[in-house]
Amino acid sequence: MTVSIGERGSIQVVVLAGEIDLQNSGEVRDAVLRCLQRKRPVVVDMGGITYIDSSGVASLVEGFQVARTMGMAFILAAVSPAAMRVLRLARLDRVFVIVADLDAAVESADR
Amino acid sequence: MTSEQVIAELIVPGRAGSLRLIRALLREAAMAHGADPDWTHDLVLAVDEACQNVIRHGYHGKMVSGDIHVQVSSDSAGLVIRVSDDAAGVGPEGPTPLPLDPSRPGGLGLHLMRSLTNECQWETPRAGRRNTLRLRKVFKPTGPEATDSGTRSDAENSSSGENRK
C-alpha cells in the first residue's frame, strides 16, 4: 500500500494505492487527519485501491467525521470497483461525498 | 449433507502482518476452483474480517498472543473456511449483534462476514483451540440462468453486530 499527499491549488489530495488492511490502515488515518489539521479541503484519490477492509473504511469514516465537524470538504474521488463494493456493503456510498473523476472532485472541493 | 475435503491449512501468528498471507492462500484456493474475481474478493474480505476480529479483539485487545489457524475445505457447491484461535471464547452464538450504523466505525467487520458468505457460525472448537468460526460461500451458478447467489441479500442478513470484545 502506498499513501502520498499532494496539492492541487488550495486542495490537498491524498492518493491511496494497493491493499489497505489492518496492518497499514493507521497510515491512511494519519495522512487524512494530518491534511485536515491544515484546515484545507481534502480529496482522497481511491482509484488505485485494489483491496480495502473495515479498518481502512473506518479510517475514512474518521476523516469524514472530523471534516464535518470542521465544516471542511472531504471528498472521495475515482473510487475503484473493489473499494466501491465495500463502501456499498457498508452502506457508506450515501454517506460520503463520492465523485467519479479526480479533476471534478478537486473542482467541487474548491467551491 | 455434502462431504468436505480439506485442501489447505495455514497456521500463522495472530497479528496484522499475517493477514496478507491468509489472503494469498484464499485467492489461490478460490482460483484453483475457478471462482471469478468478484466472488474471490468477497470470500477473501469475509475471512480477512474474521481474522482481523481475532487479532483486534481476541488477542491484541486482551494483550495476549496466539495463533490463527485457517483451514480451507471444498464441498460440492463451494468453499468452507474455518478460522480457529486461542483467544477468550465467544460461545456458539458468536458476538452480540448490534445494528450497523453507517456513519460510525465499528460493527462493520461482522456485517461484512455475514453478508459476504452464505453461512457464518461459531461451532465446537477444533481440538486444542478455544474458538472455531465456520464460513461457507457457495459458488455462483454458471450459464444463462445464473444469478448472484454467492452472497446473501440484506434481507437475509438483517442482523449485524459488534466486533467481539
mmCIF file of C-alpha atoms in Angstrom:
data_model
loop_
_atom_site.group_PDB
_atom_site.id
_atom_site.type_symbol
_atom_site.label_atom_id
_atom_site.label_comp_id
_atom_site.label_asym_id
_atom_site.label_seq_id
_atom_site.Cartn_x
_atom_site.Cartn_y
_atom_site.Cartn_z
ATOM 1 C CA MET A 1 0.000 0.000 0.000
ATOM 2 C CA THR A 2 1.214 3.499 -0.726
ATOM 3 C CA VAL A 3 -0.032 6.809 0.640
ATOM 4 C CA SER A 4 1.064 10.104 -0.835
ATOM 5 C CA ILE A 5 -0.108 13.633 -0.253
ATOM 6 C CA GLY A 6 -0.147 16.255 -2.973
ATOM 7 C CA GLU A 7 -1.713 19.618 -3.626
ATOM 8 C CA ARG A 8 -3.946 20.947 -6.361
ATOM 9 C CA GLY A 9 -4.182 24.658 -5.669
ATOM 10 C CA SER A 10 -5.683 25.006 -2.215
ATOM 11 C CA ILE A 11 -6.895 21.388 -2.214
ATOM 12 C CA GLN A 12 -4.942 18.582 -0.558
ATOM 13 C CA VAL A 13 -5.083 15.290 -2.397
ATOM 14 C CA VAL A 14 -4.394 12.036 -0.546
ATOM 15 C CA VAL A 15 -3.550 9.337 -3.081
ATOM 16 C CA LEU A 16 -4.106 5.761 -1.890
ATOM 17 C CA ALA A 17 -2.995 2.704 -3.840
ATOM 18 C CA GLY A 18 -2.685 -1.034 -3.279
ATOM 19 C CA GLU A 19 -4.119 -3.106 -0.438
ATOM 20 C CA ILE A 20 -5.359 -1.355 2.707
ATOM 21 C CA ASP A 21 -5.716 -3.640 5.700
ATOM 22 C CA LEU A 22 -5.280 -3.738 9.463
ATOM 23 C CA GLN A 23 -1.519 -3.537 9.137
ATOM 24 C CA ASN A 24 -1.417 -0.250 7.247
ATOM 25 C CA SER A 25 -4.801 1.454 7.741
ATOM 26 C CA GLY A 26 -3.234 3.547 10.519
ATOM 27 C CA GLU A 27 -1.088 5.239 7.846
ATOM 28 C CA VAL A 28 -4.236 6.173 5.942
ATOM 29 C CA ARG A 29 -5.819 7.585 9.079
ATOM 30 C CA ASP A 30 -2.685 9.575 9.923
ATOM 31 C CA ALA A 31 -2.411 11.023 6.408
ATOM 32 C CA VAL A 32 -6.051 12.068 6.277
ATOM 33 C CA LEU A 33 -6.032 13.628 9.744
ATOM 34 C CA ARG A 34 -2.726 15.384 9.057
ATOM 35 C CA CYS A 35 -4.261 17.027 5.989
ATOM 36 C CA LEU A 36 -7.359 18.075 7.890
ATOM 37 C CA GLN A 37 -5.212 19.691 10.574
ATOM 38 C CA ARG A 38 -4.096 22.150 7.897
ATOM 39 C CA LYS A 39 -7.721 23.236 7.660
ATOM 40 C CA ARG A 40 -7.955 22.865 3.919
ATOM 41 C CA PRO A 41 -10.347 20.715 1.850
ATOM 42 C CA VAL A 42 -9.292 17.121 1.262
ATOM 43 C CA VAL A 43 -9.833 14.899 -1.756
ATOM 44 C CA VAL A 44 -8.943 11.215 -1.391
ATOM 45 C CA ASP A 45 -7.944 9.616 -4.695
ATOM 46 C CA MET A 46 -9.063 5.978 -4.376
ATOM 47 C CA GLY A 47 -8.507 4.908 -7.971
ATOM 48 C CA GLY A 48 -5.528 2.698 -7.166
ATOM 49 C CA ILE A 49 -7.021 0.768 -4.273
ATOM 50 C CA THR A 50 -7.123 -2.952 -5.054
ATOM 51 C CA TYR A 51 -8.389 -4.041 -1.647
ATOM 52 C CA ILE A 52 -9.780 -2.336 1.459
ATOM 53 C CA ASP A 53 -11.101 -3.866 4.655
ATOM 54 C CA SER A 54 -13.208 -2.493 7.504
ATOM 55 C CA SER A 55 -10.193 -0.928 9.228
ATOM 56 C CA GLY A 56 -9.412 1.059 6.079
ATOM 57 C CA VAL A 57 -13.026 2.122 5.765
ATOM 58 C CA ALA A 58 -13.003 3.154 9.436
ATOM 59 C CA SER A 59 -10.028 5.443 8.744
ATOM 60 C CA LEU A 60 -12.020 7.189 6.022
ATOM 61 C CA VAL A 61 -15.091 7.447 8.245
ATOM 62 C CA GLU A 62 -12.983 9.106 10.913
ATOM 63 C CA GLY A 63 -11.692 11.606 8.355
ATOM 64 C CA PHE A 64 -15.231 12.256 7.191
ATOM 65 C CA GLN A 65 -16.405 12.918 10.741
ATOM 66 C CA VAL A 66 -13.504 15.235 11.584
ATOM 67 C CA ALA A 67 -14.009 17.161 8.336
ATOM 68 C CA ARG A 68 -17.711 17.516 9.011
ATOM 69 C CA THR A 69 -17.004 18.878 12.477
ATOM 70 C CA MET A 70 -14.610 21.421 10.949
ATOM 71 C CA GLY A 71 -17.005 22.316 8.147
ATOM 72 C CA MET A 72 -14.366 21.206 5.634
ATOM 73 C CA ALA A 73 -14.922 19.419 2.313
ATOM 74 C CA PHE A 74 -13.906 15.734 2.348
ATOM 75 C CA ILE A 75 -14.446 14.022 -0.997
ATOM 76 C CA LEU A 76 -13.667 10.508 -2.201
ATOM 77 C CA ALA A 77 -12.643 10.503 -5.857
ATOM 78 C CA ALA A 78 -12.277 7.944 -8.644
ATOM 79 C CA VAL A 79 -13.200 5.117 -6.255
ATOM 80 C CA SER A 80 -12.005 1.781 -7.631
ATOM 81 C CA PRO A 81 -14.578 -1.014 -8.117
ATOM 82 C CA ALA A 82 -13.100 -3.035 -5.235
ATOM 83 C CA ALA A 83 -13.360 -0.101 -2.840
ATOM 84 C CA MET A 84 -16.815 0.910 -4.070
ATOM 85 C CA ARG A 85 -18.121 -2.591 -3.434
ATOM 86 C CA VAL A 86 -17.052 -2.375 0.215
ATOM 87 C CA LEU A 87 -18.496 1.138 0.616
ATOM 88 C CA ARG A 88 -21.805 -0.097 -0.778
ATOM 89 C CA LEU A 89 -21.849 -3.133 1.514
ATOM 90 C CA ALA A 90 -21.183 -0.813 4.444
ATOM 91 C CA ARG A 91 -23.979 1.477 3.178
ATOM 92 C CA LEU A 92 -21.487 4.299 3.164
ATOM 93 C CA ASP A 93 -21.864 5.154 -0.507
ATOM 94 C CA ARG A 94 -24.676 7.506 0.509
ATOM 95 C CA VAL A 95 -22.801 8.925 3.482
ATOM 96 C CA PHE A 96 -19.555 10.004 1.813
ATOM 97 C CA VAL A 97 -19.391 12.588 -0.947
ATOM 98 C CA ILE A 98 -18.140 10.487 -3.869
ATOM 99 C CA VAL A 99 -17.120 11.986 -7.224
ATOM 100 C CA ALA A 100 -16.224 9.751 -10.134
ATOM 101 C CA ASP A 101 -13.481 11.919 -11.583
ATOM 102 C CA LEU A 102 -10.479 13.329 -9.715
ATOM 103 C CA ASP A 103 -10.488 16.675 -11.548
ATOM 104 C CA ALA A 104 -14.190 17.117 -10.882
ATOM 105 C CA ALA A 105 -13.646 16.230 -7.211
ATOM 106 C CA VAL A 106 -10.931 18.863 -6.867
ATOM 107 C CA GLU A 107 -13.148 21.420 -8.560
ATOM 108 C CA SER A 108 -16.026 20.525 -6.279
ATOM 109 C CA ALA A 109 -13.845 20.752 -3.151
ATOM 110 C CA ASP A 110 -12.650 24.188 -4.246
ATOM 111 C CA ARG A 111 -16.136 25.704 -4.241
ATOM 112 C CA MET B 1 -25.103 -33.411 3.618
ATOM 113 C CA THR B 2 -22.183 -32.782 1.328
ATOM 114 C CA SER B 3 -18.771 -34.028 2.389
ATOM 115 C CA GLU B 4 -15.958 -31.557 2.855
ATOM 116 C CA GLN B 5 -12.432 -32.131 1.697
ATOM 117 C CA VAL B 6 -9.589 -30.193 3.273
ATOM 118 C CA ILE B 7 -7.470 -28.564 0.572
ATOM 119 C CA ALA B 8 -5.190 -26.240 2.574
ATOM 120 C CA GLU B 9 -4.298 -25.264 6.115
ATOM 121 C CA LEU B 10 -2.285 -22.359 7.448
ATOM 122 C CA ILE B 11 -1.190 -21.549 10.989
ATOM 123 C CA VAL B 12 0.122 -18.006 11.433
ATOM 124 C CA PRO B 13 0.807 -15.667 14.340
ATOM 125 C CA GLY B 14 -2.294 -13.712 15.296
ATOM 126 C CA ARG B 15 -1.070 -10.321 14.170
ATOM 127 C CA ALA B 16 -1.863 -7.879 11.384
ATOM 128 C CA GLY B 17 1.203 -8.837 9.358
ATOM 129 C CA SER B 18 -0.259 -12.320 8.839
ATOM 130 C CA LEU B 19 -3.361 -11.126 7.010
ATOM 131 C CA ARG B 20 -1.606 -10.751 3.684
ATOM 132 C CA LEU B 21 -0.532 -14.375 3.730
ATOM 133 C CA ILE B 22 -4.034 -15.522 4.652
ATOM 134 C CA ARG B 23 -5.482 -13.529 1.738
ATOM 135 C CA ALA B 24 -2.946 -15.041 -0.655
ATOM 136 C CA LEU B 25 -3.918 -18.557 0.402
ATOM 137 C CA LEU B 26 -7.609 -17.858 -0.086
ATOM 138 C CA ARG B 27 -7.082 -16.298 -3.507
ATOM 139 C CA GLU B 28 -5.117 -19.338 -4.632
ATOM 140 C CA ALA B 29 -7.783 -21.705 -3.304
ATOM 141 C CA ALA B 30 -10.586 -19.773 -4.986
ATOM 142 C CA MET B 31 -8.724 -19.533 -8.291
ATOM 143 C CA ALA B 32 -7.977 -23.258 -8.202
ATOM 144 C CA HIS B 33 -11.747 -23.808 -8.092
ATOM 145 C CA GLY B 34 -12.409 -21.458 -11.000
ATOM 146 C CA ALA B 35 -14.011 -18.713 -8.916
ATOM 147 C CA ASP B 36 -14.376 -15.314 -10.560
ATOM 148 C CA PRO B 37 -12.630 -12.199 -9.184
ATOM 149 C CA ASP B 38 -15.713 -10.727 -7.503
ATOM 150 C CA TRP B 39 -16.552 -13.985 -5.734
ATOM 151 C CA THR B 40 -12.939 -14.342 -4.679
ATOM 152 C CA HIS B 41 -12.771 -10.753 -3.385
ATOM 153 C CA ASP B 42 -15.844 -11.278 -1.243
ATOM 154 C CA LEU B 43 -14.573 -14.542 0.254
ATOM 155 C CA VAL B 44 -11.163 -13.016 0.962
ATOM 156 C CA LEU B 45 -12.729 -9.974 2.636
ATOM 157 C CA ALA B 46 -15.062 -12.075 4.804
ATOM 158 C CA VAL B 47 -12.220 -14.259 6.076
ATOM 159 C CA ASP B 48 -9.881 -11.270 6.487
ATOM 160 C CA GLU B 49 -12.512 -9.635 8.686
ATOM 161 C CA ALA B 50 -12.866 -12.811 10.751
ATOM 162 C CA CYS B 51 -9.108 -12.996 11.314
ATOM 163 C CA GLN B 52 -8.903 -9.266 11.989
ATOM 164 C CA ASN B 53 -11.576 -9.686 14.638
ATOM 165 C CA VAL B 54 -9.460 -12.312 16.378
ATOM 166 C CA ILE B 55 -6.359 -10.091 16.225
ATOM 167 C CA ARG B 56 -8.034 -6.882 17.351
ATOM 168 C CA HIS B 57 -10.477 -8.126 19.933
ATOM 169 C CA GLY B 58 -9.279 -11.616 20.815
ATOM 170 C CA TYR B 59 -5.536 -11.188 21.117
ATOM 171 C CA HIS B 60 -4.329 -7.596 20.920
ATOM 172 C CA GLY B 61 -7.290 -6.174 22.769
ATOM 173 C CA LYS B 62 -6.625 -8.622 25.603
ATOM 174 C CA MET B 63 -2.848 -8.112 25.429
ATOM 175 C CA VAL B 64 -2.240 -11.784 24.715
ATOM 176 C CA SER B 65 -0.623 -13.507 21.748
ATOM 177 C CA GLY B 66 -1.628 -16.645 19.920
ATOM 178 C CA ASP B 67 -2.028 -18.284 16.555
ATOM 179 C CA ILE B 68 -4.727 -18.195 13.929
ATOM 180 C CA HIS B 69 -5.445 -21.494 12.223
ATOM 181 C CA VAL B 70 -7.133 -21.195 8.820
ATOM 182 C CA GLN B 71 -8.464 -24.355 7.214
ATOM 183 C CA VAL B 72 -9.838 -24.290 3.662
ATOM 184 C CA SER B 73 -12.131 -27.088 2.536
ATOM 185 C CA SER B 74 -14.236 -27.631 -0.538
ATOM 186 C CA ASP B 75 -17.578 -29.319 -0.890
ATOM 187 C CA SER B 76 -19.627 -29.927 -3.995
ATOM 188 C CA ALA B 77 -21.001 -26.389 -4.080
ATOM 189 C CA GLY B 78 -18.484 -24.030 -2.514
ATOM 190 C CA LEU B 79 -15.637 -23.405 -0.123
ATOM 191 C CA VAL B 80 -15.723 -23.783 3.648
ATOM 192 C CA ILE B 81 -13.265 -21.797 5.747
ATOM 193 C CA ARG B 82 -12.661 -22.471 9.423
ATOM 194 C CA VAL B 83 -10.857 -19.840 11.463
ATOM 195 C CA SER B 84 -9.693 -21.128 14.854
ATOM 196 C CA ASP B 85 -7.919 -19.275 17.628
ATOM 197 C CA ASP B 86 -6.900 -19.425 21.267
ATOM 198 C CA ALA B 87 -8.486 -16.193 22.462
ATOM 199 C CA ALA B 88 -11.171 -15.982 25.139
ATOM 200 C CA GLY B 89 -14.220 -17.935 23.980
ATOM 201 C CA VAL B 90 -17.121 -16.235 22.252
ATOM 202 C CA GLY B 91 -19.549 -19.167 22.542
ATOM 203 C CA PRO B 92 -21.566 -20.796 19.779
ATOM 204 C CA GLU B 93 -23.883 -17.811 19.375
ATOM 205 C CA GLY B 94 -20.993 -15.542 18.422
ATOM 206 C CA PRO B 95 -20.647 -11.844 19.269
ATOM 207 C CA THR B 96 -23.667 -9.860 20.401
ATOM 208 C CA PRO B 97 -25.422 -8.390 17.347
ATOM 209 C CA LEU B 98 -25.905 -4.625 17.208
ATOM 210 C CA PRO B 99 -27.409 -2.529 14.419
ATOM 211 C CA LEU B 100 -24.933 -1.288 11.836
ATOM 212 C CA ASP B 101 -24.546 2.473 11.933
ATOM 213 C CA PRO B 102 -23.147 3.506 8.568
ATOM 214 C CA SER B 103 -21.793 6.801 9.862
ATOM 215 C CA ARG B 104 -19.612 5.258 12.575
ATOM 216 C CA PRO B 105 -16.732 2.800 12.521
ATOM 217 C CA GLY B 106 -17.241 -0.475 14.367
ATOM 218 C CA GLY B 107 -19.623 -3.300 13.712
ATOM 219 C CA LEU B 108 -18.710 -3.355 10.050
ATOM 220 C CA GLY B 109 -16.439 -6.398 10.201
ATOM 221 C CA LEU B 110 -19.142 -8.765 11.415
ATOM 222 C CA HIS B 111 -21.611 -7.260 8.965
ATOM 223 C CA LEU B 112 -19.216 -7.994 6.090
ATOM 224 C CA MET B 113 -18.521 -11.544 7.312
ATOM 225 C CA ARG B 114 -22.234 -12.301 7.371
ATOM 226 C CA SER B 115 -23.295 -10.527 4.236
ATOM 227 C CA LEU B 116 -20.480 -11.878 2.035
ATOM 228 C CA THR B 117 -20.954 -15.554 2.908
ATOM 229 C CA ASN B 118 -23.822 -17.997 2.826
ATOM 230 C CA GLU B 119 -23.119 -19.481 6.252
ATOM 231 C CA CYS B 120 -21.357 -17.891 9.201
ATOM 232 C CA GLN B 121 -21.407 -19.556 12.581
ATOM 233 C CA TRP B 122 -19.217 -20.431 15.512
ATOM 234 C CA GLU B 123 -19.021 -24.177 16.021
ATOM 235 C CA THR B 124 -17.490 -26.573 18.529
ATOM 236 C CA PRO B 125 -13.821 -25.560 18.569
ATOM 237 C CA ARG B 126 -11.393 -27.882 16.865
ATOM 238 C CA ALA B 127 -9.082 -29.846 19.153
ATOM 239 C CA GLY B 128 -6.678 -27.643 21.088
ATOM 240 C CA ARG B 129 -8.426 -24.360 20.140
ATOM 241 C CA ARG B 130 -10.866 -22.164 22.032
ATOM 242 C CA ASN B 131 -12.922 -20.823 19.120
ATOM 243 C CA THR B 132 -13.711 -22.002 15.631
ATOM 244 C CA LEU B 133 -15.688 -19.878 13.179
ATOM 245 C CA ARG B 134 -17.056 -21.640 10.115
ATOM 246 C CA LEU B 135 -17.707 -19.621 6.958
ATOM 247 C CA ARG B 136 -19.167 -21.145 3.815
ATOM 248 C CA LYS B 137 -19.545 -19.477 0.460
ATOM 249 C CA VAL B 138 -21.396 -21.119 -2.401
ATOM 250 C CA PHE B 139 -20.014 -20.795 -5.925
ATOM 251 C CA LYS B 140 -22.029 -18.700 -8.361
ATOM 252 C CA PRO B 141 -24.115 -20.792 -10.722
ATOM 253 C CA THR B 142 -22.966 -20.680 -14.323
ATOM 254 C CA GLY B 143 -24.975 -20.499 -17.515
ATOM 255 C CA PRO B 144 -27.711 -18.216 -18.849
ATOM 256 C CA GLU B 145 -29.895 -18.511 -15.751
ATOM 257 C CA ALA B 146 -27.091 -17.629 -13.381
ATOM 258 C CA THR B 147 -27.781 -15.076 -10.679
ATOM 259 C CA ASP B 148 -25.587 -13.645 -7.970
ATOM 260 C CA SER B 149 -26.463 -16.234 -5.352
ATOM 261 C CA GLY B 150 -22.988 -16.377 -3.909
ATOM 262 C CA THR B 151 -23.859 -13.660 -1.448
ATOM 263 C CA ARG B 152 -26.760 -13.315 0.894
ATOM 264 C CA SER B 153 -29.034 -10.350 0.442
ATOM 265 C CA ASP B 154 -29.516 -7.661 3.067
ATOM 266 C CA ALA B 155 -32.937 -9.083 3.782
ATOM 267 C CA GLU B 156 -31.333 -12.364 4.765
ATOM 268 C CA ASN B 157 -28.849 -10.518 6.910
ATOM 269 C CA SER B 158 -30.950 -8.202 8.971
ATOM 270 C CA SER B 159 -28.730 -8.792 11.980
ATOM 271 C CA SER B 160 -25.313 -7.336 12.052
ATOM 272 C CA GLY B 161 -23.181 -6.748 15.005
ATOM 273 C CA GLU B 162 -20.416 -5.502 17.091
ATOM 274 C CA ASN B 163 -16.985 -6.999 16.984
ATOM 275 C CA ARG B 164 -16.001 -9.496 19.588
ATOM 276 C CA LYS B 165 -14.874 -7.967 22.840
#
